[in-house]
Every structure is written in C-alpha cells, then in structure tokens.
PDB file of C-alpha atoms in Angstrom:
ATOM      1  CA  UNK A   1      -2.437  69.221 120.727  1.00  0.00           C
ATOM      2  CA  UNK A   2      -0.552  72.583 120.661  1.00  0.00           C
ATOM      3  CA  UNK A   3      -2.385  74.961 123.484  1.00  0.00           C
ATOM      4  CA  UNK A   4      -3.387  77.741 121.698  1.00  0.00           C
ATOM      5  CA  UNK A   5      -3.106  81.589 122.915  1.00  0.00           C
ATOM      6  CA  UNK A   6      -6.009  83.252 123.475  1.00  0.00           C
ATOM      7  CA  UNK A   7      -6.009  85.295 120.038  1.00  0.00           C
ATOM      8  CA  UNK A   8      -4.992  82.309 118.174  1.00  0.00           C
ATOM      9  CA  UNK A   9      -8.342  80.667 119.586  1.00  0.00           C
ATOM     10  CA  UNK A  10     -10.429  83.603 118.901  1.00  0.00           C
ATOM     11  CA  UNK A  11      -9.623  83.223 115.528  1.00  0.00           C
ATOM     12  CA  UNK A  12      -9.848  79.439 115.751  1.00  0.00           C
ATOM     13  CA  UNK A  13     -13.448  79.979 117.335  1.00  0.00           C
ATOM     14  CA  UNK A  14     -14.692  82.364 113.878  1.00  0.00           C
ATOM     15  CA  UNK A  15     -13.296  80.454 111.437  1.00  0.00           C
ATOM     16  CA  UNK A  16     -15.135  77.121 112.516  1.00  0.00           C
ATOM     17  CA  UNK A  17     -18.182  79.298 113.040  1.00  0.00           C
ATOM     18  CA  UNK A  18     -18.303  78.187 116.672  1.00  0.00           C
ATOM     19  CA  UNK A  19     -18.171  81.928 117.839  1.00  0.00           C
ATOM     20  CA  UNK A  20     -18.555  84.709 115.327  1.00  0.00           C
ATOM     21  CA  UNK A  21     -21.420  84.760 112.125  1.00  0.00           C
ATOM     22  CA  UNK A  22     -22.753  81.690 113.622  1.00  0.00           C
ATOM     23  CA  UNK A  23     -25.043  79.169 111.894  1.00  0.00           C
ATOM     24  CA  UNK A  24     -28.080  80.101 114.139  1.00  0.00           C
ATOM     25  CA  UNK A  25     -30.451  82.566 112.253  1.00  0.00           C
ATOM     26  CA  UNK A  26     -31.802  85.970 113.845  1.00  0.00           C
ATOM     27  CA  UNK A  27     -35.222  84.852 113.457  1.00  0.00           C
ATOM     28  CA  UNK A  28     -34.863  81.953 115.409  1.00  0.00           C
ATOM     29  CA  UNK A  29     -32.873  83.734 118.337  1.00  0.00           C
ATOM     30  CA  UNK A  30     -35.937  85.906 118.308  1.00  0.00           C
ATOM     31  CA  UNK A  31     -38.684  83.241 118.694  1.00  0.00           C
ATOM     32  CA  UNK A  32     -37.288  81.716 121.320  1.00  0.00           C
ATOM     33  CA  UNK A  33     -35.945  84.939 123.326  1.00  0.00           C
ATOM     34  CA  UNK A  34     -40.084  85.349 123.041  1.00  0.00           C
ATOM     35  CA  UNK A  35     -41.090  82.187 123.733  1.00  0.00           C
ATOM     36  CA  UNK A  36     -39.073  82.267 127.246  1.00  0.00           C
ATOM     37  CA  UNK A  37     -40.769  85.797 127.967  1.00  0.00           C
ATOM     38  CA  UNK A  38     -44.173  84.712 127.530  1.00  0.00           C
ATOM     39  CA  UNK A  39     -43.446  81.714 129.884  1.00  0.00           C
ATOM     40  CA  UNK A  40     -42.717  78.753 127.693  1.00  0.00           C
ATOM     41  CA  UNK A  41     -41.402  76.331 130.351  1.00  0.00           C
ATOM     42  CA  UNK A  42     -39.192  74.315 127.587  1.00  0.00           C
ATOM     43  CA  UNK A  43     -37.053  77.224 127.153  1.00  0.00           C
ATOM     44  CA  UNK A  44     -36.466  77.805 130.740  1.00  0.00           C
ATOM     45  CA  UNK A  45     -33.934  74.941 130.655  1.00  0.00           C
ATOM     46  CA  UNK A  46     -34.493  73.937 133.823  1.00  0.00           C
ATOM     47  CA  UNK A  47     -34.851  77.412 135.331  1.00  0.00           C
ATOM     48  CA  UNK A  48     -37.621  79.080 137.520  1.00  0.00           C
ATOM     49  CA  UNK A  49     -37.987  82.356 136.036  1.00  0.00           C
ATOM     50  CA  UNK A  50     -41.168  83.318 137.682  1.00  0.00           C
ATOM     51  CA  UNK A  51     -42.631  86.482 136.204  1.00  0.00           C
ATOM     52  CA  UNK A  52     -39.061  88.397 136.102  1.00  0.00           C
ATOM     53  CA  UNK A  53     -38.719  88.193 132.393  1.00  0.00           C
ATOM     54  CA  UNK A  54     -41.398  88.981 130.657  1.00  0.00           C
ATOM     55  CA  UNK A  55     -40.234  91.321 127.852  1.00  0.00           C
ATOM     56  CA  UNK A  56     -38.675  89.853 125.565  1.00  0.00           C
ATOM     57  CA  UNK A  57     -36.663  93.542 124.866  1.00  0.00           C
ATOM     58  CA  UNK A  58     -34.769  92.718 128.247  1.00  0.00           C
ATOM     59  CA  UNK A  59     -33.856  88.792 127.040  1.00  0.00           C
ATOM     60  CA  UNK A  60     -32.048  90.474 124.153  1.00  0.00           C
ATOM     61  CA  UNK A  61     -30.046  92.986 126.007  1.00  0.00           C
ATOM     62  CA  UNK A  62     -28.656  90.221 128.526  1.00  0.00           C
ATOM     63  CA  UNK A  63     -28.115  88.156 125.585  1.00  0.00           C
ATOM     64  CA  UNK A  64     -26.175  91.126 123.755  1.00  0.00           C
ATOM     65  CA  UNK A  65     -24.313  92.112 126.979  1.00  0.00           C
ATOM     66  CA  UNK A  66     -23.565  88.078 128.186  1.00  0.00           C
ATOM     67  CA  UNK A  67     -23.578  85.993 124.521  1.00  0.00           C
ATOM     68  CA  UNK A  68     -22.714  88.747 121.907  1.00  0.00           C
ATOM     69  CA  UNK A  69     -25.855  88.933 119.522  1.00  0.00           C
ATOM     70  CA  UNK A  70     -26.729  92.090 117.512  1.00  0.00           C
ATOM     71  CA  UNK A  71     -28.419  94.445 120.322  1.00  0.00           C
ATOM     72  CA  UNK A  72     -30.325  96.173 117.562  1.00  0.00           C
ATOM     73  CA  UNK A  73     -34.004  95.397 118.006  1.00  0.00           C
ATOM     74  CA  UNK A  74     -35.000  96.008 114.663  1.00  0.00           C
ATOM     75  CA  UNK A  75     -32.674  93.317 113.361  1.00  0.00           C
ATOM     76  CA  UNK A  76     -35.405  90.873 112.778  1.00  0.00           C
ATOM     77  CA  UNK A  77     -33.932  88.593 110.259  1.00  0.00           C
ATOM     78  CA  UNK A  78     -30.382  87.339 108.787  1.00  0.00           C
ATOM     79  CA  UNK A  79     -27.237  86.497 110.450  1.00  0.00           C
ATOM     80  CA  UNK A  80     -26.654  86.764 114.249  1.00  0.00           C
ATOM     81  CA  UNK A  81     -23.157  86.628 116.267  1.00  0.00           C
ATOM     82  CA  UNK A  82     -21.969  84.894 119.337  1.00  0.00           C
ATOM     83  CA  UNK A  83     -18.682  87.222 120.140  1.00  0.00           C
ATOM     84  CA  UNK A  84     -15.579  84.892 120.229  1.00  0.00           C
ATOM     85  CA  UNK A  85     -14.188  87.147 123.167  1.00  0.00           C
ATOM     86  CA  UNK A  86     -17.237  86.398 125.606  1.00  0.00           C
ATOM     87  CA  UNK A  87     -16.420  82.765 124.931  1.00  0.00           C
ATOM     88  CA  UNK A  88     -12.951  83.185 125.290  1.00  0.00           C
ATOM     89  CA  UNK A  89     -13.914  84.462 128.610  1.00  0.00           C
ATOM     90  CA  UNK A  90     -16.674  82.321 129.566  1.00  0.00           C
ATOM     91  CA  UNK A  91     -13.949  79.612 128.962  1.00  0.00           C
ATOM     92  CA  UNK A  92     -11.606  81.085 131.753  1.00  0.00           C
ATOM     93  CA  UNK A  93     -14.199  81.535 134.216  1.00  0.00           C
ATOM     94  CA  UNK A  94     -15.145  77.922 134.177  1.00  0.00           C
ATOM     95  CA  UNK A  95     -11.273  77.191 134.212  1.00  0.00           C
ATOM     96  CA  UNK A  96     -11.249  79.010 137.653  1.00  0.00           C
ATOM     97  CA  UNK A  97     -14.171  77.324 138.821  1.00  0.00           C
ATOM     98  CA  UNK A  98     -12.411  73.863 137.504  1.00  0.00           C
ATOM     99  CA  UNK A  99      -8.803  74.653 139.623  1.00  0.00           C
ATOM    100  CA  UNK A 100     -11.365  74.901 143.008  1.00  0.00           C
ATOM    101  CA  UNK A 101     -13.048  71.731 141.742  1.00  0.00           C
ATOM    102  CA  UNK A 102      -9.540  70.177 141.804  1.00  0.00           C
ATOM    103  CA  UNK A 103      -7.858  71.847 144.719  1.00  0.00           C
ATOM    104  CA  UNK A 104     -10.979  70.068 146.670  1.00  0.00           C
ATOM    105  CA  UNK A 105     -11.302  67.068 144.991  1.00  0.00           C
ATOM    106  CA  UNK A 106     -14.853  67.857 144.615  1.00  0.00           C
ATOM    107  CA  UNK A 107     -17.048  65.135 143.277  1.00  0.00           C
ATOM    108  CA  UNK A 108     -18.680  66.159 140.012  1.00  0.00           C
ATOM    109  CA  UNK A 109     -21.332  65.466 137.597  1.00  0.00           C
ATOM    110  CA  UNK A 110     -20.911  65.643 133.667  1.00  0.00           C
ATOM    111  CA  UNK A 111     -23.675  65.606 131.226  1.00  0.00           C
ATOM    112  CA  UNK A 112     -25.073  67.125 128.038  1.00  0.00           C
ATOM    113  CA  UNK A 113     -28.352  67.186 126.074  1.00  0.00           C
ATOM    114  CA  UNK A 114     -26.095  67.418 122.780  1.00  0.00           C
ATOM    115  CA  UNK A 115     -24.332  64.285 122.336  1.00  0.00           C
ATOM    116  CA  UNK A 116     -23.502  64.654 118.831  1.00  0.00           C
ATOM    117  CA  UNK A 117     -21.393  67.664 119.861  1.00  0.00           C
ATOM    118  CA  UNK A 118     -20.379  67.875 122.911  1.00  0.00           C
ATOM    119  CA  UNK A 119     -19.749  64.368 124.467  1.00  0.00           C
ATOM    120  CA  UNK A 120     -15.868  64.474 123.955  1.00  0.00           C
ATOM    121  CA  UNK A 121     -15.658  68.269 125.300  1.00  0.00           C
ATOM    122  CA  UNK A 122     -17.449  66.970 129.015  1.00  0.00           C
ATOM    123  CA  UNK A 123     -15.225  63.847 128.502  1.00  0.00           C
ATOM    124  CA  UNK A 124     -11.659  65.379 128.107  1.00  0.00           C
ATOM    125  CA  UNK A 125     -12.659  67.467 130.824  1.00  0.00           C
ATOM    126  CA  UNK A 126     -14.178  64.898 133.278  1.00  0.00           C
ATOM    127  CA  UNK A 127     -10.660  62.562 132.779  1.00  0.00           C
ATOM    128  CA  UNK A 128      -8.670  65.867 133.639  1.00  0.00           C
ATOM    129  CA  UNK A 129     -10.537  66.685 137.077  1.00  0.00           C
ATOM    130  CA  UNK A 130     -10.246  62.609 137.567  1.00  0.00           C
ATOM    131  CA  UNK A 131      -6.453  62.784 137.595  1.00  0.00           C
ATOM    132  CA  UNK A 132      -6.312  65.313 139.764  1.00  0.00           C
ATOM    133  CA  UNK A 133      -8.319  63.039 142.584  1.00  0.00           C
ATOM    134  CA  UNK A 134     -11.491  64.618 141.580  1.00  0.00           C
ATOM    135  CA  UNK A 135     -14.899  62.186 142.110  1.00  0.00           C
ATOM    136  CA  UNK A 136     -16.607  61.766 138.865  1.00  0.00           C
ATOM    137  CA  UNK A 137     -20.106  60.610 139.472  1.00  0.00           C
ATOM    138  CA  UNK A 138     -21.495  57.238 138.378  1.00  0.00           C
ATOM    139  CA  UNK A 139     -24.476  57.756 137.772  1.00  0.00           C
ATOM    140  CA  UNK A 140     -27.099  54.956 139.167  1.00  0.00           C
ATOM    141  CA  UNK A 141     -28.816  52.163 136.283  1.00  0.00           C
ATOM    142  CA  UNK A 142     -32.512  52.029 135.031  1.00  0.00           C
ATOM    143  CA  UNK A 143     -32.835  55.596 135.711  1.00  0.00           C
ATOM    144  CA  UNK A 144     -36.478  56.725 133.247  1.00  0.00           C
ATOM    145  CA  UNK A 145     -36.990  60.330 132.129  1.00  0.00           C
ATOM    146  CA  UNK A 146     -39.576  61.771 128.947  1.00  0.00           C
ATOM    147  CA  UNK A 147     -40.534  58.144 128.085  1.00  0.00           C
ATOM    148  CA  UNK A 148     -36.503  57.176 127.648  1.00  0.00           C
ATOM    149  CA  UNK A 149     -33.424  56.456 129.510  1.00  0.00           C
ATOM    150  CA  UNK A 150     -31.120  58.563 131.385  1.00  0.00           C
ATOM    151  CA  UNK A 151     -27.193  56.101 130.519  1.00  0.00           C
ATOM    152  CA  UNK A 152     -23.476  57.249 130.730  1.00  0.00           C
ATOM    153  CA  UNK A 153     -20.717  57.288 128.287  1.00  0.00           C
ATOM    154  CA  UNK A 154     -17.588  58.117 128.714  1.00  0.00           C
ATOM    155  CA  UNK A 155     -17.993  59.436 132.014  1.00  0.00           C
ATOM    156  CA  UNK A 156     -20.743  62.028 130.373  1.00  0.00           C
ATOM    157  CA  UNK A 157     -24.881  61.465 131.271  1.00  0.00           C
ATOM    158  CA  UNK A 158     -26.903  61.326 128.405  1.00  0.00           C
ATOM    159  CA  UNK A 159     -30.786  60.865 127.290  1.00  0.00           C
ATOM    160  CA  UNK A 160     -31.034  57.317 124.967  1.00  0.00           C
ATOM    161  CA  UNK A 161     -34.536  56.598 123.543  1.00  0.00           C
ATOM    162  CA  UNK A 162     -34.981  53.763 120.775  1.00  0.00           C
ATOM    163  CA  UNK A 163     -31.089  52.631 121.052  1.00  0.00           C
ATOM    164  CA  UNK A 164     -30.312  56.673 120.145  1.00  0.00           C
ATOM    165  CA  UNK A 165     -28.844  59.296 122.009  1.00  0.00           C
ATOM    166  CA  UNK A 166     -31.122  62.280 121.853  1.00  0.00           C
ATOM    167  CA  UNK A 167     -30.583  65.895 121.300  1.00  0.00           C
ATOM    168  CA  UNK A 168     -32.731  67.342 124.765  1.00  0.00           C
ATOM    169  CA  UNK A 169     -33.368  70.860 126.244  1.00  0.00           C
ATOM    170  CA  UNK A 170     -35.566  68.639 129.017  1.00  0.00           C
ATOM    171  CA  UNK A 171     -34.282  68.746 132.634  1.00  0.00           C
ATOM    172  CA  UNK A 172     -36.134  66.263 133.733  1.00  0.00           C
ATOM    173  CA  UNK A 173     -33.049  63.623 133.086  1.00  0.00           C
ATOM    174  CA  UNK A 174     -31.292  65.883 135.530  1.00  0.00           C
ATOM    175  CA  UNK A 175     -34.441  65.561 138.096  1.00  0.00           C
ATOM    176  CA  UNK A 176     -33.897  61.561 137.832  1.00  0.00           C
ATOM    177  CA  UNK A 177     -30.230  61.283 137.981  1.00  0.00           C
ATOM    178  CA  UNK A 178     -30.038  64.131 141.300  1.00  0.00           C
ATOM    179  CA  UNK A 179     -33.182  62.077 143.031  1.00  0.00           C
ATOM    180  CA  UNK A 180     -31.811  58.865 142.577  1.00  0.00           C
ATOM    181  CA  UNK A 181     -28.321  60.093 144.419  1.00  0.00           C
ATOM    182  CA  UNK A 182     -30.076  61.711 147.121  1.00  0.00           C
ATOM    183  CA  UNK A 183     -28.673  64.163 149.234  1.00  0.00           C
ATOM    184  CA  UNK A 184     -25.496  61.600 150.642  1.00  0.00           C
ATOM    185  CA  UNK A 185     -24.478  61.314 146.637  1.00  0.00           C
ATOM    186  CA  UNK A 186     -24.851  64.793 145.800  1.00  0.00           C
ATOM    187  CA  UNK A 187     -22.335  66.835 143.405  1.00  0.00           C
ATOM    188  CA  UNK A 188     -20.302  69.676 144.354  1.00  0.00           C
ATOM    189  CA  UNK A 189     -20.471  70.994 141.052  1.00  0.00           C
ATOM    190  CA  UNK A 190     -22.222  69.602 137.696  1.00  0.00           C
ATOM    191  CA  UNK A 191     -20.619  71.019 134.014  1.00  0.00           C
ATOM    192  CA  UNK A 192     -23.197  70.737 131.420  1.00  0.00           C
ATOM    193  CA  UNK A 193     -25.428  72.453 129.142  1.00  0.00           C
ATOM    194  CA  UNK A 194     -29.459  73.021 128.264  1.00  0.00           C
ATOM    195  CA  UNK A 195     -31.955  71.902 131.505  1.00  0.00           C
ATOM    196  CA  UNK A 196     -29.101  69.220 132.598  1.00  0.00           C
ATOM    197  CA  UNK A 197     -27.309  72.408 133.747  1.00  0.00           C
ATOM    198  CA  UNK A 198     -30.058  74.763 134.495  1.00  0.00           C
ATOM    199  CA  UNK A 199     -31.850  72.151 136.361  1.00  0.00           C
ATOM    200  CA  UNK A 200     -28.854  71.566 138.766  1.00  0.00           C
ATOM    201  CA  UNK A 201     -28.299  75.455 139.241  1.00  0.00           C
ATOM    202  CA  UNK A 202     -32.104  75.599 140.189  1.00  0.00           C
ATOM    203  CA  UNK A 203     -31.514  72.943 142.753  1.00  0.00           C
ATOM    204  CA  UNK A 204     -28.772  74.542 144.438  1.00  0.00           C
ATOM    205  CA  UNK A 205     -25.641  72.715 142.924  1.00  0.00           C
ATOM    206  CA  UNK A 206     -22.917  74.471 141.365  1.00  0.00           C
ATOM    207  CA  UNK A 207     -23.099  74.503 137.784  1.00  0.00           C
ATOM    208  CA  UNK A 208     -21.090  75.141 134.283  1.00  0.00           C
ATOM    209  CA  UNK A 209     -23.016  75.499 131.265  1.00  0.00           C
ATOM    210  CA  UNK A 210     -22.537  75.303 127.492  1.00  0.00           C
ATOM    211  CA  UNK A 211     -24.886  77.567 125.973  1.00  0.00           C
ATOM    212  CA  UNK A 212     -26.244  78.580 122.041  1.00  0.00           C
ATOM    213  CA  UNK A 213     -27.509  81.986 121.488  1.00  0.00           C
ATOM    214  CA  UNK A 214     -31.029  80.537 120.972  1.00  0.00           C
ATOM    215  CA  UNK A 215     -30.676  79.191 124.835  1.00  0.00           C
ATOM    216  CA  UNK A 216     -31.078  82.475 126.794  1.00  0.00           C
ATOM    217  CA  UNK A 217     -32.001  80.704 129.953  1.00  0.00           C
ATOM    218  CA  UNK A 218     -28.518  79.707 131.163  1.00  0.00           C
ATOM    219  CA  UNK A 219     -27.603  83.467 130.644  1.00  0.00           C
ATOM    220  CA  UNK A 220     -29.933  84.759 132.409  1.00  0.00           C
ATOM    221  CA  UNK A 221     -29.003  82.226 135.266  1.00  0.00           C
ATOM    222  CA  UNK A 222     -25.999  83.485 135.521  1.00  0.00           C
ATOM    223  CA  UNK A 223     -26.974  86.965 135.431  1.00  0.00           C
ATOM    224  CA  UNK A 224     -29.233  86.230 138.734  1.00  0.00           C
ATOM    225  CA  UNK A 225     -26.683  84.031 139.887  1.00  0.00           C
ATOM    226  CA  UNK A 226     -28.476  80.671 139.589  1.00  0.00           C
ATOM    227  CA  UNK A 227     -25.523  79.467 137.110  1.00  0.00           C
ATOM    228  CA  UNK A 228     -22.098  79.850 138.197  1.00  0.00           C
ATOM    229  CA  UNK A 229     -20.867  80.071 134.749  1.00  0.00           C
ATOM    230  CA  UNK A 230     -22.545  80.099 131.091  1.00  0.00           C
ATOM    231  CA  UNK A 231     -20.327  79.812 128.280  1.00  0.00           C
ATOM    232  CA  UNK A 232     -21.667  80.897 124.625  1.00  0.00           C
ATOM    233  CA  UNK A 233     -21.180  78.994 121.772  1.00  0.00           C
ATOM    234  CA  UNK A 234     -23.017  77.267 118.673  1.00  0.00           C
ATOM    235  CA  UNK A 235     -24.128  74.412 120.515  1.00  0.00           C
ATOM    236  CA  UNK A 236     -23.513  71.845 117.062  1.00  0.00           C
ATOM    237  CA  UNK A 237     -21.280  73.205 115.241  1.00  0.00           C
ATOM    238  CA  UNK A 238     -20.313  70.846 111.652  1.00  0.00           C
ATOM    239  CA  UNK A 239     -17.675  68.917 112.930  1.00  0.00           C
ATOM    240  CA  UNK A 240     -17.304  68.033 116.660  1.00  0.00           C
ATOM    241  CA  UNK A 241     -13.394  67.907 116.297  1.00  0.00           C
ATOM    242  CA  UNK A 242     -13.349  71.784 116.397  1.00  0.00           C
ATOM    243  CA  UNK A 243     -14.078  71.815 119.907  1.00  0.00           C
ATOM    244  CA  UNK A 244     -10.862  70.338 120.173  1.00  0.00           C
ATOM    245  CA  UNK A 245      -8.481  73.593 120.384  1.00  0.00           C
ATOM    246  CA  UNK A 246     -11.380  75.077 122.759  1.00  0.00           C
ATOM    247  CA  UNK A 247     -11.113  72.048 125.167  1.00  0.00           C
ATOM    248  CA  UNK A 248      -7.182  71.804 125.623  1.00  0.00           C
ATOM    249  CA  UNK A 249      -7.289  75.822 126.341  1.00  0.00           C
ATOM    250  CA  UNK A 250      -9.379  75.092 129.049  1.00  0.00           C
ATOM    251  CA  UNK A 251      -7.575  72.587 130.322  1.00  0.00           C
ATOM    252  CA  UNK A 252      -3.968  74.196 130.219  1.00  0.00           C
ATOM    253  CA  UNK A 253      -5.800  77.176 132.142  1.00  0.00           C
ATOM    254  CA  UNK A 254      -7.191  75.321 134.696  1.00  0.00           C
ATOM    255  CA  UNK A 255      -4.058  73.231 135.477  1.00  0.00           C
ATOM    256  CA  UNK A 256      -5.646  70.031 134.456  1.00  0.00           C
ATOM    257  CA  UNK A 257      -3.518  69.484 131.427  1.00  0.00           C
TER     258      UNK A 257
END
C-alpha cells in the first residue's frame, strides 16, 4: 500500500468519516461525558478518576482541546467532529513510542474491545514490532472475565462469549490476562483501546489507546498522564479496510514498515 503524506491522510481520514463529521451524535457524546462526571464506573474504561472530574463542563473542554469536538456547550444536539489533525498527531506520538518499543525489543501486549474494527489495525502493528525482535505476548488459555472468555487472534486479545467476539468497554479482561502473567510476564507496553488500555495505564504499564469521542476516559488519562498516548478516532467506522491507509502511516513513521 502506497504510504500516504500526512495531508493526503487527513483527507483520507474525513472522507471515510473516521476523523471529521463523524457518525457519533452530539447527544450521545454528551451523555456519556455526564455519565463519567457523575461517577459511572463503565465509562471510566479502566481508569480511577476519583472525585477529579466531576463537571461534566471540564470533560468537554479536554475532549475539545485532546479529540476535536465542538467546545460550544450549548451544542446539545446534531453532528459532532473528531479533528483529523489531532489524529494525525495522536498517530505520530504512538509511532515514537513504537521506535522505543523496537529499539528495546520490549515485550508487548495487543488487544481491543472492538473486534469488528480494529483487529487488523493491532495485528499489522503487532507483526511489525515482531520483526523487529519485539516480544509479542501470548497470552495464557482458560482465562474467564464478565461471564466469557478472554482468547487471541492474530496476535490481538479479545473478549468471546457464546462462540462471538464481543464489542467491550469492560477492563476486567485486562485484570485476567495481567494477573494470570504475573509480575515475571509483565508487558513493557500494551497498545489497545476502551478498559483493555485504560486498565493497563491504571496498573502502571505503558499504554497506547484507540479512542471514540464518546470514550473521554482515555483522554483524560493522558491528560494526567495515566495513558502514554490516546489516539481519537470513530472507533467502528463502516468498513474496517479504511483503517488501512491509517495503519501503514504509522508504520512507515515508526520504522516498522
């Protein structure tokens, strides 16, 4: 795949609505920008927040300043924005944190709580780090988490329940996979998204998150420093092939390509 320059993938990112007038409505950014003020533990992702965020007026200027939404309060309703250039850049800080990962053949931990999406992004990305020496975790069997299973394809942890892979925000597959490795099988860095990566940033590791800009936890993980980096995008975007251009630019900039 050609390795697109960074304006050329701007534009890529708006016209495939992964950055840009994004699919997610205002309304629903809103709710849940609430919901994680008044201390709704499932949109923590993972994160201990304590009693540090408790307007919701200071979740949406973090998430205008760090994701790119509207920063107009009274914009209750309608379309919202993820701005393609904090992606862009989101994108090249975890390509800097990826040429470290390499240059120490660090041993890392991939996984994702949206498999319909994102699977082939933490996969193209765990093979790169691999050929460069990297340790990609295996995670242990018969690992149990929210009444289901915490399995591994393609490299990439994932929650299965009724022979499915499940769309989760939970971290406690995170809690089962890090417990079950113990402190001798421990990652040097973990790339994910939703609890999976706020989980890991909570328990000290280094970690990379994907993030929608319904998910304000990640952000403002990063903003305390909890995350090392949270990247904004629409999370599910309608076909998982335009992640494509995205993935090979972070790649090339990292060195793993």
């Amino acid at each position: 795949m050609p390795i697109l320059s960074r304006p050329a993938l701007v534009e890529h990112l708006v016209r495939t609505r992964i950055a840009g007038d994004v699919a997610t409505p205002r309304d629903n950014n809103l709710s849940h920008y609430r919901k994680l003020a008044n201390g709704d533990r499932h949109y923590w992702l993972g994160l201990e927040l304590g009693d540090r965020w408790t307007d919701e007026q200071d979740v949406l200027a973090v998430m205008a300043e760090r994701c790119g939404v509207i920063d107009d309060p009274a914009h209750r309703t309608g379309q919202d924005t993820i701005d393609p250039e904090l992606t862009v850049d989101g994108l090249d800080r975890m390509a800097a944190r990826l040429r470290k990962a390499a240059a120490g053949k660090e041993r890392v931990l991939f996984a994702t709580g949206h498999p319909g999406a994102l699977i082939d992004v933490h996969s193209r990305v765990a093979a790169g780090l691999r050929a460069q020496g990297c340790d990609i975790v295996t995670i242990p069997g018969g690992l149990v988490a929210d009444e289901g299973y915490v399995v591994q394809f393609a490299d990439v942890a994932v929650f299965e329940r009724g022979a499915s892979l499940w769309h989760t925000h939970s971290p406690e597959p995170m809690n089962a996979i890090l417990d079950a490795l113990g402190e001798d099988g421990r990652p040097d860095l973990v790339i994910a998204d939703h609890g999976w990566a706020g989980r890991a940033g909570q328990r000290g590791i280094d970690s990379v998150g994907y993030a929608d800009c319904n998910d304000p936890a990640l952000f403002i993980g990063e903003a305390e420093g909890t995350m090392q980096v949270t990247i904004p995008l629409d999370d599910h975007v309608l076909d998982p092939r335009f992640y494509a251009p995205m993935t090979a630019y972070t790649l090339n900039a990292s060195g793993l390509l």
